[in-house]
mmCIF file with all atom_site columns, C-alpha atoms in Angstrom:
data_model
loop_
_atom_site.group_PDB
_atom_site.id
_atom_site.type_symbol
_atom_site.label_atom_id
_atom_site.label_alt_id
_atom_site.label_comp_id
_atom_site.label_asym_id
_atom_site.label_entity_id
_atom_site.label_seq_id
_atom_site.pdbx_PDB_ins_code
_atom_site.Cartn_x
_atom_site.Cartn_y
_atom_site.Cartn_z
_atom_site.occupancy
_atom_site.B_iso_or_equiv
_atom_site.pdbx_formal_charge
_atom_site.auth_seq_id
_atom_site.auth_comp_id
_atom_site.auth_asym_id
_atom_site.auth_atom_id
_atom_site.pdbx_PDB_model_num
ATOM 1   C CA . MET A 1 1  ? 130.629 98.696  -232.312 1.00 0.00 ? 1  MET A CA 1
ATOM 2   C CA . LYS A 1 2  ? 128.036 96.627  -230.485 1.00 0.00 ? 2  LYS A CA 1
ATOM 3   C CA . ALA A 1 3  ? 124.447 97.881  -230.492 1.00 0.00 ? 3  ALA A CA 1
ATOM 4   C CA . THR A 1 4  ? 121.322 96.775  -228.569 1.00 0.00 ? 4  THR A CA 1
ATOM 5   C CA . VAL A 1 5  ? 117.996 97.873  -229.875 1.00 0.00 ? 5  VAL A CA 1
ATOM 6   C CA . LEU A 1 6  ? 114.820 97.618  -227.883 1.00 0.00 ? 6  LEU A CA 1
ATOM 7   C CA . VAL A 1 7  ? 111.660 97.565  -229.924 1.00 0.00 ? 7  VAL A CA 1
ATOM 8   C CA . ARG A 1 8  ? 108.354 97.926  -227.998 1.00 0.00 ? 8  ARG A CA 1
ATOM 9   C CA . PRO A 1 9  ? 104.567 98.284  -229.006 1.00 0.00 ? 9  PRO A CA 1
ATOM 10  C CA . LYS A 1 10 ? 103.689 102.031 -228.492 1.00 0.00 ? 10 LYS A CA 1
ATOM 11  C CA . ALA A 1 11 ? 101.395 103.082 -225.718 1.00 0.00 ? 11 ALA A CA 1
ATOM 12  C CA . GLY A 1 12 ? 97.728  102.545 -226.811 1.00 0.00 ? 12 GLY A CA 1
ATOM 13  C CA . ILE A 1 13 ? 98.605  99.837  -229.289 1.00 0.00 ? 13 ILE A CA 1
ATOM 14  C CA . LEU A 1 14 ? 97.068  96.541  -228.410 1.00 0.00 ? 14 LEU A CA 1
ATOM 15  C CA . ASP A 1 15 ? 99.731  93.796  -227.415 1.00 0.00 ? 15 ASP A CA 1
ATOM 16  C CA . PRO A 1 16 ? 98.028  90.411  -227.358 1.00 0.00 ? 16 PRO A CA 1
ATOM 17  C CA . GLN A 1 17 ? 101.336 88.743  -226.531 1.00 0.00 ? 17 GLN A CA 1
ATOM 18  C CA . GLY A 1 18 ? 101.798 90.994  -223.501 1.00 0.00 ? 18 GLY A CA 1
ATOM 19  C CA . ASP A 1 19 ? 98.160  90.147  -222.490 1.00 0.00 ? 19 ASP A CA 1
ATOM 20  C CA . ALA A 1 20 ? 98.731  86.428  -222.647 1.00 0.00 ? 20 ALA A CA 1
ATOM 21  C CA . VAL A 1 21 ? 102.110 86.769  -220.606 1.00 0.00 ? 21 VAL A CA 1
ATOM 22  C CA . GLU A 1 22 ? 100.138 88.750  -218.048 1.00 0.00 ? 22 GLU A CA 1
ATOM 23  C CA . ARG A 1 23 ? 97.324  86.205  -217.888 1.00 0.00 ? 23 ARG A CA 1
ATOM 24  C CA . ALA A 1 24 ? 99.744  83.279  -217.633 1.00 0.00 ? 24 ALA A CA 1
ATOM 25  C CA . LEU A 1 25 ? 101.788 85.006  -214.891 1.00 0.00 ? 25 LEU A CA 1
ATOM 26  C CA . GLU A 1 26 ? 98.664  85.628  -212.819 1.00 0.00 ? 26 GLU A CA 1
ATOM 27  C CA . HIS A 1 27 ? 97.520  81.980  -213.478 1.00 0.00 ? 27 HIS A CA 1
ATOM 28  C CA . LEU A 1 28 ? 100.844 81.042  -211.838 1.00 0.00 ? 28 LEU A CA 1
ATOM 29  C CA . GLY A 1 29 ? 100.123 83.261  -208.787 1.00 0.00 ? 29 GLY A CA 1
ATOM 30  C CA . PHE A 1 30 ? 102.139 86.280  -209.618 1.00 0.00 ? 30 PHE A CA 1
ATOM 31  C CA . ALA A 1 31 ? 100.671 89.847  -208.901 1.00 0.00 ? 31 ALA A CA 1
ATOM 32  C CA . VAL A 1 32 ? 101.648 91.725  -212.003 1.00 0.00 ? 32 VAL A CA 1
ATOM 33  C CA . SER A 1 33 ? 100.160 94.304  -214.401 1.00 0.00 ? 33 SER A CA 1
ATOM 34  C CA . GLY A 1 34 ? 100.864 96.225  -217.549 1.00 0.00 ? 34 GLY A CA 1
ATOM 35  C CA . ALA A 1 35 ? 102.855 93.507  -219.130 1.00 0.00 ? 35 ALA A CA 1
ATOM 36  C CA . ARG A 1 36 ? 104.178 94.338  -222.708 1.00 0.00 ? 36 ARG A CA 1
ATOM 37  C CA . VAL A 1 37 ? 106.133 92.237  -224.820 1.00 0.00 ? 37 VAL A CA 1
ATOM 38  C CA . GLY A 1 38 ? 108.633 93.612  -227.391 1.00 0.00 ? 38 GLY A CA 1
ATOM 39  C CA . LYS A 1 39 ? 111.997 92.432  -229.032 1.00 0.00 ? 39 LYS A CA 1
ATOM 40  C CA . VAL A 1 40 ? 115.635 93.087  -228.392 1.00 0.00 ? 40 VAL A CA 1
ATOM 41  C CA . VAL A 1 41 ? 118.064 92.939  -231.221 1.00 0.00 ? 41 VAL A CA 1
ATOM 42  C CA . ASP A 1 42 ? 121.789 92.834  -230.662 1.00 0.00 ? 42 ASP A CA 1
ATOM 43  C CA . LEU A 1 43 ? 124.176 93.300  -233.450 1.00 0.00 ? 43 LEU A CA 1
ATOM 44  C CA . GLU A 1 44 ? 127.595 94.545  -234.278 1.00 0.00 ? 44 GLU A CA 1
ATOM 45  C CA . VAL A 1 45 ? 127.751 97.532  -236.677 1.00 0.00 ? 45 VAL A CA 1
ATOM 46  C CA . ASN A 1 46 ? 130.732 98.667  -238.809 1.00 0.00 ? 46 ASN A CA 1
ATOM 47  C CA . ALA A 1 47 ? 131.171 102.293 -237.829 1.00 0.00 ? 47 ALA A CA 1
ATOM 48  C CA . ASP A 1 48 ? 134.009 104.639 -236.988 1.00 0.00 ? 48 ASP A CA 1
ATOM 49  C CA . ASP A 1 49 ? 132.472 106.424 -234.089 1.00 0.00 ? 49 ASP A CA 1
ATOM 50  C CA . GLU A 1 50 ? 129.341 106.484 -231.886 1.00 0.00 ? 50 GLU A CA 1
ATOM 51  C CA . ALA A 1 51 ? 127.559 108.976 -233.918 1.00 0.00 ? 51 ALA A CA 1
ATOM 52  C CA . GLY A 1 52 ? 127.919 107.149 -237.076 1.00 0.00 ? 52 GLY A CA 1
ATOM 53  C CA . ALA A 1 53 ? 126.901 104.005 -235.399 1.00 0.00 ? 53 ALA A CA 1
ATOM 54  C CA . ARG A 1 54 ? 123.786 105.537 -233.928 1.00 0.00 ? 54 ARG A CA 1
ATOM 55  C CA . GLU A 1 55 ? 122.873 107.067 -237.313 1.00 0.00 ? 55 GLU A CA 1
ATOM 56  C CA . GLN A 1 56 ? 123.248 103.809 -239.076 1.00 0.00 ? 56 GLN A CA 1
ATOM 57  C CA . VAL A 1 57 ? 121.205 101.805 -236.377 1.00 0.00 ? 57 VAL A CA 1
ATOM 58  C CA . GLU A 1 58 ? 118.437 104.507 -236.457 1.00 0.00 ? 58 GLU A CA 1
ATOM 59  C CA . ARG A 1 59 ? 118.122 103.835 -240.133 1.00 0.00 ? 59 ARG A CA 1
ATOM 60  C CA . MET A 1 60 ? 117.965 100.090 -239.543 1.00 0.00 ? 60 MET A CA 1
ATOM 61  C CA . CYS A 1 61 ? 115.204 100.642 -237.182 1.00 0.00 ? 61 CYS A CA 1
ATOM 62  C CA . GLU A 1 62 ? 113.169 102.981 -239.627 1.00 0.00 ? 62 GLU A CA 1
ATOM 63  C CA . GLN A 1 63 ? 113.692 100.478 -242.484 1.00 0.00 ? 63 GLN A CA 1
ATOM 64  C CA . LEU A 1 64 ? 113.449 97.157  -240.977 1.00 0.00 ? 64 LEU A CA 1
ATOM 65  C CA . LEU A 1 65 ? 113.705 96.486  -237.194 1.00 0.00 ? 65 LEU A CA 1
ATOM 66  C CA . ALA A 1 66 ? 110.812 98.560  -236.195 1.00 0.00 ? 66 ALA A CA 1
ATOM 67  C CA . ASN A 1 67 ? 107.355 99.387  -237.666 1.00 0.00 ? 67 ASN A CA 1
ATOM 68  C CA . PRO A 1 68 ? 107.342 103.146 -236.754 1.00 0.00 ? 68 PRO A CA 1
ATOM 69  C CA . LEU A 1 69 ? 103.561 103.243 -236.867 1.00 0.00 ? 69 LEU A CA 1
ATOM 70  C CA . ILE A 1 70 ? 103.078 100.951 -233.961 1.00 0.00 ? 70 ILE A CA 1
ATOM 71  C CA . GLU A 1 71 ? 106.510 100.447 -232.468 1.00 0.00 ? 71 GLU A CA 1
ATOM 72  C CA . SER A 1 72 ? 108.899 102.697 -230.621 1.00 0.00 ? 72 SER A CA 1
ATOM 73  C CA . TYR A 1 73 ? 112.663 101.834 -230.546 1.00 0.00 ? 73 TYR A CA 1
ATOM 74  C CA . GLU A 1 74 ? 115.462 102.557 -228.116 1.00 0.00 ? 74 GLU A CA 1
ATOM 75  C CA . ILE A 1 75 ? 119.179 102.167 -229.057 1.00 0.00 ? 75 ILE A CA 1
ATOM 76  C CA . GLU A 1 76 ? 122.050 101.492 -226.749 1.00 0.00 ? 76 GLU A CA 1
ATOM 77  C CA . LEU A 1 77 ? 125.655 101.531 -228.066 1.00 0.00 ? 77 LEU A CA 1
ATOM 78  C CA . HIS A 1 78 ? 128.371 99.622  -226.153 1.00 0.00 ? 78 HIS A CA 1
ATOM 79  C CA . GLY A 1 79 ? 132.049 100.506 -226.795 1.00 0.00 ? 79 GLY A CA 1
ATOM 80  C CA . MET B 1 1  ? 107.706 98.457  -209.244 1.00 0.00 ? 1  MET B CA 1
ATOM 81  C CA . LYS B 1 2  ? 108.460 98.404  -212.891 1.00 0.00 ? 2  LYS B CA 1
ATOM 82  C CA . ALA B 1 3  ? 110.774 95.680  -214.320 1.00 0.00 ? 3  ALA B CA 1
ATOM 83  C CA . THR B 1 4  ? 112.258 95.043  -217.810 1.00 0.00 ? 4  THR B CA 1
ATOM 84  C CA . VAL B 1 5  ? 113.357 91.680  -218.518 1.00 0.00 ? 5  VAL B CA 1
ATOM 85  C CA . LEU B 1 6  ? 115.584 90.855  -221.574 1.00 0.00 ? 6  LEU B CA 1
ATOM 86  C CA . VAL B 1 7  ? 115.519 87.353  -222.769 1.00 0.00 ? 7  VAL B CA 1
ATOM 87  C CA . ARG B 1 8  ? 118.082 86.249  -225.303 1.00 0.00 ? 8  ARG B CA 1
ATOM 88  C CA . PRO B 1 9  ? 119.307 83.234  -227.216 1.00 0.00 ? 9  PRO B CA 1
ATOM 89  C CA . LYS B 1 10 ? 122.366 81.719  -225.226 1.00 0.00 ? 10 LYS B CA 1
ATOM 90  C CA . ALA B 1 11 ? 125.696 81.819  -227.135 1.00 0.00 ? 11 ALA B CA 1
ATOM 91  C CA . GLY B 1 12 ? 125.969 78.804  -229.264 1.00 0.00 ? 12 GLY B CA 1
ATOM 92  C CA . ILE B 1 13 ? 122.339 78.368  -229.652 1.00 0.00 ? 13 ILE B CA 1
ATOM 93  C CA . LEU B 1 14 ? 121.021 78.713  -233.353 1.00 0.00 ? 14 LEU B CA 1
ATOM 94  C CA . ASP B 1 15 ? 119.072 82.019  -233.827 1.00 0.00 ? 15 ASP B CA 1
ATOM 95  C CA . PRO B 1 16 ? 117.282 81.830  -237.195 1.00 0.00 ? 16 PRO B CA 1
ATOM 96  C CA . GLN B 1 17 ? 115.432 84.944  -236.584 1.00 0.00 ? 17 GLN B CA 1
ATOM 97  C CA . GLY B 1 18 ? 118.759 86.803  -235.933 1.00 0.00 ? 18 GLY B CA 1
ATOM 98  C CA . ASP B 1 19 ? 120.151 85.178  -239.150 1.00 0.00 ? 19 ASP B CA 1
ATOM 99  C CA . ALA B 1 20 ? 117.266 86.485  -241.167 1.00 0.00 ? 20 ALA B CA 1
ATOM 100 C CA . VAL B 1 21 ? 117.366 89.993  -239.624 1.00 0.00 ? 21 VAL B CA 1
ATOM 101 C CA . GLU B 1 22 ? 121.220 90.012  -240.504 1.00 0.00 ? 22 GLU B CA 1
ATOM 102 C CA . ARG B 1 23 ? 120.699 88.915  -244.119 1.00 0.00 ? 23 ARG B CA 1
ATOM 103 C CA . ALA B 1 24 ? 117.865 91.438  -244.548 1.00 0.00 ? 24 ALA B CA 1
ATOM 104 C CA . LEU B 1 25 ? 120.044 94.274  -243.184 1.00 0.00 ? 25 LEU B CA 1
ATOM 105 C CA . GLU B 1 26 ? 122.930 93.214  -245.604 1.00 0.00 ? 26 GLU B CA 1
ATOM 106 C CA . HIS B 1 27 ? 120.505 93.130  -248.290 1.00 0.00 ? 27 HIS B CA 1
ATOM 107 C CA . LEU B 1 28 ? 119.607 96.752  -247.536 1.00 0.00 ? 28 LEU B CA 1
ATOM 108 C CA . GLY B 1 29 ? 123.260 97.755  -247.694 1.00 0.00 ? 29 GLY B CA 1
ATOM 109 C CA . PHE B 1 30 ? 124.329 97.788  -243.921 1.00 0.00 ? 30 PHE B CA 1
ATOM 110 C CA . ALA B 1 31 ? 127.469 96.338  -242.838 1.00 0.00 ? 31 ALA B CA 1
ATOM 111 C CA . VAL B 1 32 ? 126.338 94.260  -239.769 1.00 0.00 ? 32 VAL B CA 1
ATOM 112 C CA . SER B 1 33 ? 127.314 90.963  -238.191 1.00 0.00 ? 33 SER B CA 1
ATOM 113 C CA . GLY B 1 34 ? 126.317 88.872  -235.165 1.00 0.00 ? 34 GLY B CA 1
ATOM 114 C CA . ALA B 1 35 ? 122.635 89.739  -235.145 1.00 0.00 ? 35 ALA B CA 1
ATOM 115 C CA . ARG B 1 36 ? 120.718 87.988  -232.316 1.00 0.00 ? 36 ARG B CA 1
ATOM 116 C CA . VAL B 1 37 ? 116.986 88.487  -231.651 1.00 0.00 ? 37 VAL B CA 1
ATOM 117 C CA . GLY B 1 38 ? 115.314 88.123  -228.303 1.00 0.00 ? 38 GLY B CA 1
ATOM 118 C CA . LYS B 1 39 ? 112.444 89.524  -226.526 1.00 0.00 ? 39 LYS B CA 1
ATOM 119 C CA . VAL B 1 40 ? 111.903 92.264  -223.871 1.00 0.00 ? 40 VAL B CA 1
ATOM 120 C CA . VAL B 1 41 ? 109.114 92.053  -221.332 1.00 0.00 ? 41 VAL B CA 1
ATOM 121 C CA . ASP B 1 42 ? 108.114 95.104  -219.373 1.00 0.00 ? 42 ASP B CA 1
ATOM 122 C CA . LEU B 1 43 ? 105.734 94.655  -216.415 1.00 0.00 ? 43 LEU B CA 1
ATOM 123 C CA . GLU B 1 44 ? 104.805 96.028  -213.151 1.00 0.00 ? 44 GLU B CA 1
ATOM 124 C CA . VAL B 1 45 ? 105.267 93.866  -210.187 1.00 0.00 ? 45 VAL B CA 1
ATOM 125 C CA . ASN B 1 46 ? 103.580 94.091  -206.803 1.00 0.00 ? 46 ASN B CA 1
ATOM 126 C CA . ALA B 1 47 ? 106.587 94.008  -204.160 1.00 0.00 ? 47 ALA B CA 1
ATOM 127 C CA . ASP B 1 48 ? 107.620 96.060  -201.123 1.00 0.00 ? 48 ASP B CA 1
ATOM 128 C CA . ASP B 1 49 ? 111.265 96.355  -202.052 1.00 0.00 ? 49 ASP B CA 1
ATOM 129 C CA . GLU B 1 50 ? 113.757 95.797  -204.808 1.00 0.00 ? 50 GLU B CA 1
ATOM 130 C CA . ALA B 1 51 ? 114.959 92.521  -203.490 1.00 0.00 ? 51 ALA B CA 1
ATOM 131 C CA . GLY B 1 52 ? 111.510 91.183  -203.242 1.00 0.00 ? 52 GLY B CA 1
ATOM 132 C CA . ALA B 1 53 ? 110.770 92.318  -206.889 1.00 0.00 ? 53 ALA B CA 1
ATOM 133 C CA . ARG B 1 54 ? 113.907 90.750  -208.188 1.00 0.00 ? 54 ARG B CA 1
ATOM 134 C CA . GLU B 1 55 ? 113.166 87.514  -206.555 1.00 0.00 ? 55 GLU B CA 1
ATOM 135 C CA . GLN B 1 56 ? 109.708 87.385  -207.992 1.00 0.00 ? 56 GLN B CA 1
ATOM 136 C CA . VAL B 1 57 ? 110.857 88.309  -211.539 1.00 0.00 ? 57 VAL B CA 1
ATOM 137 C CA . GLU B 1 58 ? 113.519 85.619  -211.342 1.00 0.00 ? 58 GLU B CA 1
ATOM 138 C CA . ARG B 1 59 ? 110.926 83.139  -210.597 1.00 0.00 ? 59 ARG B CA 1
ATOM 139 C CA . MET B 1 60 ? 108.783 84.482  -213.505 1.00 0.00 ? 60 MET B CA 1
ATOM 140 C CA . CYS B 1 61 ? 111.701 84.013  -215.839 1.00 0.00 ? 61 CYS B CA 1
ATOM 141 C CA . GLU B 1 62 ? 112.424 80.450  -214.570 1.00 0.00 ? 62 GLU B CA 1
ATOM 142 C CA . GLN B 1 63 ? 108.794 79.461  -214.743 1.00 0.00 ? 63 GLN B CA 1
ATOM 143 C CA . LEU B 1 64 ? 107.561 81.307  -217.908 1.00 0.00 ? 64 LEU B CA 1
ATOM 144 C CA . LEU B 1 65 ? 109.462 84.143  -219.462 1.00 0.00 ? 65 LEU B CA 1
ATOM 145 C CA . ALA B 1 66 ? 112.554 82.343  -220.490 1.00 0.00 ? 66 ALA B CA 1
ATOM 146 C CA . ASN B 1 67 ? 113.452 78.730  -221.405 1.00 0.00 ? 67 ASN B CA 1
ATOM 147 C CA . PRO B 1 68 ? 116.604 78.338  -219.308 1.00 0.00 ? 68 PRO B CA 1
ATOM 148 C CA . LEU B 1 69 ? 118.011 75.526  -221.315 1.00 0.00 ? 69 LEU B CA 1
ATOM 149 C CA . ILE B 1 70 ? 118.526 77.754  -224.401 1.00 0.00 ? 70 ILE B CA 1
ATOM 150 C CA . GLU B 1 71 ? 117.854 81.487  -223.319 1.00 0.00 ? 71 GLU B CA 1
ATOM 151 C CA . SER B 1 72 ? 119.493 83.738  -220.796 1.00 0.00 ? 72 SER B CA 1
ATOM 152 C CA . TYR B 1 73 ? 117.789 86.581  -219.002 1.00 0.00 ? 73 TYR B CA 1
ATOM 153 C CA . GLU B 1 74 ? 118.547 89.992  -217.549 1.00 0.00 ? 74 GLU B CA 1
ATOM 154 C CA . ILE B 1 75 ? 116.548 91.956  -215.221 1.00 0.00 ? 75 ILE B CA 1
ATOM 155 C CA . GLU B 1 76 ? 116.262 95.660  -214.705 1.00 0.00 ? 76 GLU B CA 1
ATOM 156 C CA . LEU B 1 77 ? 114.251 97.225  -212.034 1.00 0.00 ? 77 LEU B CA 1
ATOM 157 C CA . HIS B 1 78 ? 113.062 100.899 -212.142 1.00 0.00 ? 78 HIS B CA 1
ATOM 158 C CA . GLY B 1 79 ? 111.975 102.765 -209.055 1.00 0.00 ? 79 GLY B CA 1
#
């Protein structure tokens, strides 16, 4: 089953990459605010059903994909 | 208007970060394949309507957020 994981800096956590992107976009003439940069991880997980896949991907997030102290994660499963 | 941009390495483009994530997950005992890592950018764009917002964010992607030679992008607009 295919999974997409979005990992983002939590609200209140400094995000220098987001700040840099925002300044660069403003420099290019765009009117933007609140830019935040995180990562997206796509992967194929070996699971029988959606519940099993979600449980596995949650463990991957807790153990490796995200730092739960400073990042939140969101899991999307596709077929 | 809030926008979320997903930037991913195109199919066929080497993704060493995805390979590293996959190996690390396997090392932790997960059965995964095809891991690919990209970035997610959330931002607030100043636009009157959805069409205007999308057009602006597309230009941001072409000019800064993505490298169109090796990365594809996907734009989601929220309210």
